[in-house]
PDB file of C-alpha atoms in Angstrom:
ATOM      1  CA  MET A   1      32.383 -10.319-179.139  1.00 49.00           C
ATOM      2  CA  ALA A   2      35.477  -8.511-177.841  1.00 49.00           C
ATOM      3  CA  THR A   3      36.808  -7.619-181.273  1.00 50.00           C
ATOM      4  CA  LYS A   4      36.828  -3.857-180.792  1.00 51.00           C
ATOM      5  CA  ASP A   5      40.135  -3.974-178.896  1.00 56.00           C
ATOM      6  CA  LEU A   6      41.946  -5.886-181.636  1.00 60.00           C
ATOM      7  CA  ASN A   7      44.692  -3.946-183.359  1.00 61.00           C
ATOM      8  CA  THR A   8      46.022  -5.914-186.301  1.00 55.00           C
ATOM      9  CA  LYS A   9      48.365  -3.161-187.550  1.00 72.00           C
ATOM     10  CA  ASN A  10      51.146  -3.820-185.032  1.00 79.00           C
ATOM     11  CA  ALA A  11      52.272  -7.347-185.865  1.00 83.00           C
ATOM     12  CA  ARG A  12      51.506 -10.386-187.949  1.00 84.00           C
ATOM     13  CA  PHE A  13      51.154 -14.050-186.992  1.00 84.00           C
ATOM     14  CA  ASP A  14      51.067 -16.777-189.616  1.00 89.00           C
ATOM     15  CA  THR A  15      50.369 -20.441-189.064  1.00 91.00           C
ATOM     16  CA  ARG A  16      49.659 -23.552-191.053  1.00 94.00           C
ATOM     17  CA  LEU A  17      46.581 -25.628-190.229  1.00 94.00           C
ATOM     18  CA  SER A  18      45.156 -28.819-191.523  1.00 96.00           C
ATOM     19  CA  LYS A  19      42.003 -28.360-193.553  1.00 97.00           C
ATOM     20  CA  GLU A  20      40.012 -30.041-190.777  1.00 97.00           C
ATOM     21  CA  GLN A  21      41.372 -27.650-188.159  1.00 96.00           C
ATOM     22  CA  LYS A  22      40.574 -24.627-190.299  1.00 96.00           C
ATOM     23  CA  LEU A  23      37.018 -25.809-190.894  1.00 97.00           C
ATOM     24  CA  LEU A  24      36.552 -26.511-187.186  1.00 97.00           C
ATOM     25  CA  PHE A  25      37.901 -23.103-186.192  1.00 96.00           C
ATOM     26  CA  GLU A  26      35.815 -21.307-188.812  1.00 96.00           C
ATOM     27  CA  ARG A  27      32.689 -23.084-187.591  1.00 97.00           C
ATOM     28  CA  ALA A  28      33.446 -22.139-183.995  1.00 97.00           C
ATOM     29  CA  ALA A  29      34.075 -18.528-185.053  1.00 96.00           C
ATOM     30  CA  ARG A  30      30.714 -18.353-186.832  1.00 96.00           C
ATOM     31  CA  LEU A  31      28.845 -19.995-183.962  1.00 97.00           C
ATOM     32  CA  GLY A  32      30.605 -17.736-181.470  1.00 95.00           C
ATOM     33  CA  GLY A  33      29.559 -14.616-183.342  1.00 96.00           C
ATOM     34  CA  TYR A  34      33.062 -13.541-184.292  1.00 96.00           C
ATOM     35  CA  ARG A  35      33.548 -11.354-187.349  1.00 95.00           C
ATOM     36  CA  ASN A  36      36.064 -13.721-188.889  1.00 95.00           C
ATOM     37  CA  LEU A  37      38.541 -16.491-188.153  1.00 94.00           C
ATOM     38  CA  THR A  38      41.322 -14.052-187.296  1.00 93.00           C
ATOM     39  CA  ASP A  39      39.253 -12.342-184.620  1.00 94.00           C
ATOM     40  CA  PHE A  40      38.259 -15.716-183.182  1.00 96.00           C
ATOM     41  CA  VAL A  41      41.845 -16.950-183.025  1.00 94.00           C
ATOM     42  CA  VAL A  42      43.278 -13.732-181.606  1.00 93.00           C
ATOM     43  CA  VAL A  43      40.612 -13.307-178.910  1.00 96.00           C
ATOM     44  CA  THR A  44      40.652 -16.984-177.939  1.00 96.00           C
ATOM     45  CA  VAL A  45      44.438 -17.223-177.777  1.00 96.00           C
ATOM     46  CA  GLN A  46      44.654 -13.935-175.863  1.00 96.00           C
ATOM     47  CA  GLU A  47      42.151 -15.178-173.260  1.00 96.00           C
ATOM     48  CA  LYS A  48      43.999 -18.478-172.892  1.00 97.00           C
ATOM     49  CA  ALA A  49      47.346 -16.696-172.606  1.00 96.00           C
ATOM     50  CA  LYS A  50      46.031 -14.470-169.816  1.00 96.00           C
ATOM     51  CA  GLU A  51      44.604 -17.530-168.045  1.00 96.00           C
ATOM     52  CA  ILE A  52      47.929 -19.402-168.238  1.00 96.00           C
ATOM     53  CA  ILE A  53      49.915 -16.386-167.040  1.00 95.00           C
ATOM     54  CA  SER A  54      47.508 -15.728-164.167  1.00 94.00           C
ATOM     55  CA  GLU A  55      47.613 -19.368-163.041  1.00 93.00           C
ATOM     56  CA  ARG A  56      51.409 -19.464-163.201  1.00 92.00           C
ATOM     57  CA  GLU A  57      51.693 -16.239-161.233  1.00 92.00           C
ATOM     58  CA  ARG A  58      49.381 -17.698-158.551  1.00 90.00           C
ATOM     59  CA  VAL A  59      51.565 -20.800-158.329  1.00 88.00           C
ATOM     60  CA  ILE A  60      54.722 -18.706-158.020  1.00 89.00           C
ATOM     61  CA  ALA A  61      53.116 -16.519-155.321  1.00 88.00           C
ATOM     62  CA  SER A  62      51.913 -19.631-153.491  1.00 91.00           C
ATOM     63  CA  GLN A  63      55.393 -21.157-153.588  1.00 89.00           C
ATOM     64  CA  LYS A  64      56.899 -17.919-152.289  1.00 89.00           C
ATOM     65  CA  ASP A  65      54.309 -17.778-149.476  1.00 89.00           C
ATOM     66  CA  SER A  66      55.142 -21.369-148.554  1.00 89.00           C
ATOM     67  CA  GLU A  67      58.853 -20.581-148.416  1.00 90.00           C
ATOM     68  CA  ILE A  68      58.224 -17.561-146.173  1.00 90.00           C
ATOM     69  CA  PHE A  69      55.936 -19.584-143.888  1.00 90.00           C
ATOM     70  CA  PHE A  70      58.296 -22.544-143.523  1.00 89.00           C
ATOM     71  CA  ASP A  71      61.273 -20.237-143.036  1.00 89.00           C
ATOM     72  CA  ALA A  72      59.414 -18.498-140.196  1.00 88.00           C
ATOM     73  CA  ILE A  73      58.670 -21.883-138.570  1.00 90.00           C
ATOM     74  CA  SER A  74      62.174 -23.247-139.074  1.00 92.00           C
ATOM     75  CA  ASN A  75      63.987 -20.072-138.029  1.00 91.00           C
ATOM     76  CA  PRO A  76      61.714 -18.276-135.572  1.00 89.00           C
ATOM     77  CA  LYS A  77      62.712 -14.816-134.424  1.00 89.00           C
ATOM     78  CA  SER A  78      63.082 -14.081-130.736  1.00 91.00           C
ATOM     79  CA  PRO A  79      59.988 -12.516-129.186  1.00 92.00           C
ATOM     80  CA  ASN A  80      60.132  -8.753-128.890  1.00 95.00           C
ATOM     81  CA  GLU A  81      59.612  -6.863-125.642  1.00 95.00           C
ATOM     82  CA  ALA A  82      55.867  -6.360-126.164  1.00 95.00           C
ATOM     83  CA  LEU A  83      55.283 -10.079-126.809  1.00 94.00           C
ATOM     84  CA  THR A  84      57.359 -11.087-123.794  1.00 95.00           C
ATOM     85  CA  LYS A  85      55.385  -8.688-121.585  1.00 96.00           C
ATOM     86  CA  ALA A  86      52.071  -9.987-122.969  1.00 95.00           C
ATOM     87  CA  ALA A  87      53.111 -13.578-122.261  1.00 94.00           C
ATOM     88  CA  ASN A  88      54.169 -12.718-118.720  1.00 95.00           C
ATOM     89  CA  ASP A  89      50.897 -10.838-118.121  1.00 94.00           C
ATOM     90  CA  PHE A  90      48.933 -13.826-119.420  1.00 95.00           C
ATOM     91  CA  LYS A  91      50.837 -16.241-117.179  1.00 93.00           C
ATOM     92  CA  ALA A  92      50.299 -13.986-114.160  1.00 93.00           C
ATOM     93  CA  LEU A  93      46.574 -13.754-114.863  1.00 92.00           C
ATOM     94  CA  PHE A  94      45.998 -17.497-115.251  1.00 91.00           C
ATOM     95  CA  SER A  95      48.477 -19.020-112.814  1.00 81.00           C
TER      96      SER A  95
END
């Protein structure tokens, strides 16, 4: 698994688990081919954290895009000279 990028010398994380949770996690770690429970927990939590952050950033970007879009519809800018000329040329061609 992706245990080679783990660096456990920087910080420590302690938690209390029920016996059932620990057994479940240890079983999953073994079945998943992880070296130990710590590697399983760190890799799994890291992946989930990245997923949550990525999803939240997409939502924020989507909200910002929506605000920009609706602002452009609600408060349209006046057409510039090139657009006005193009519209007049179009009208002249098809009228």
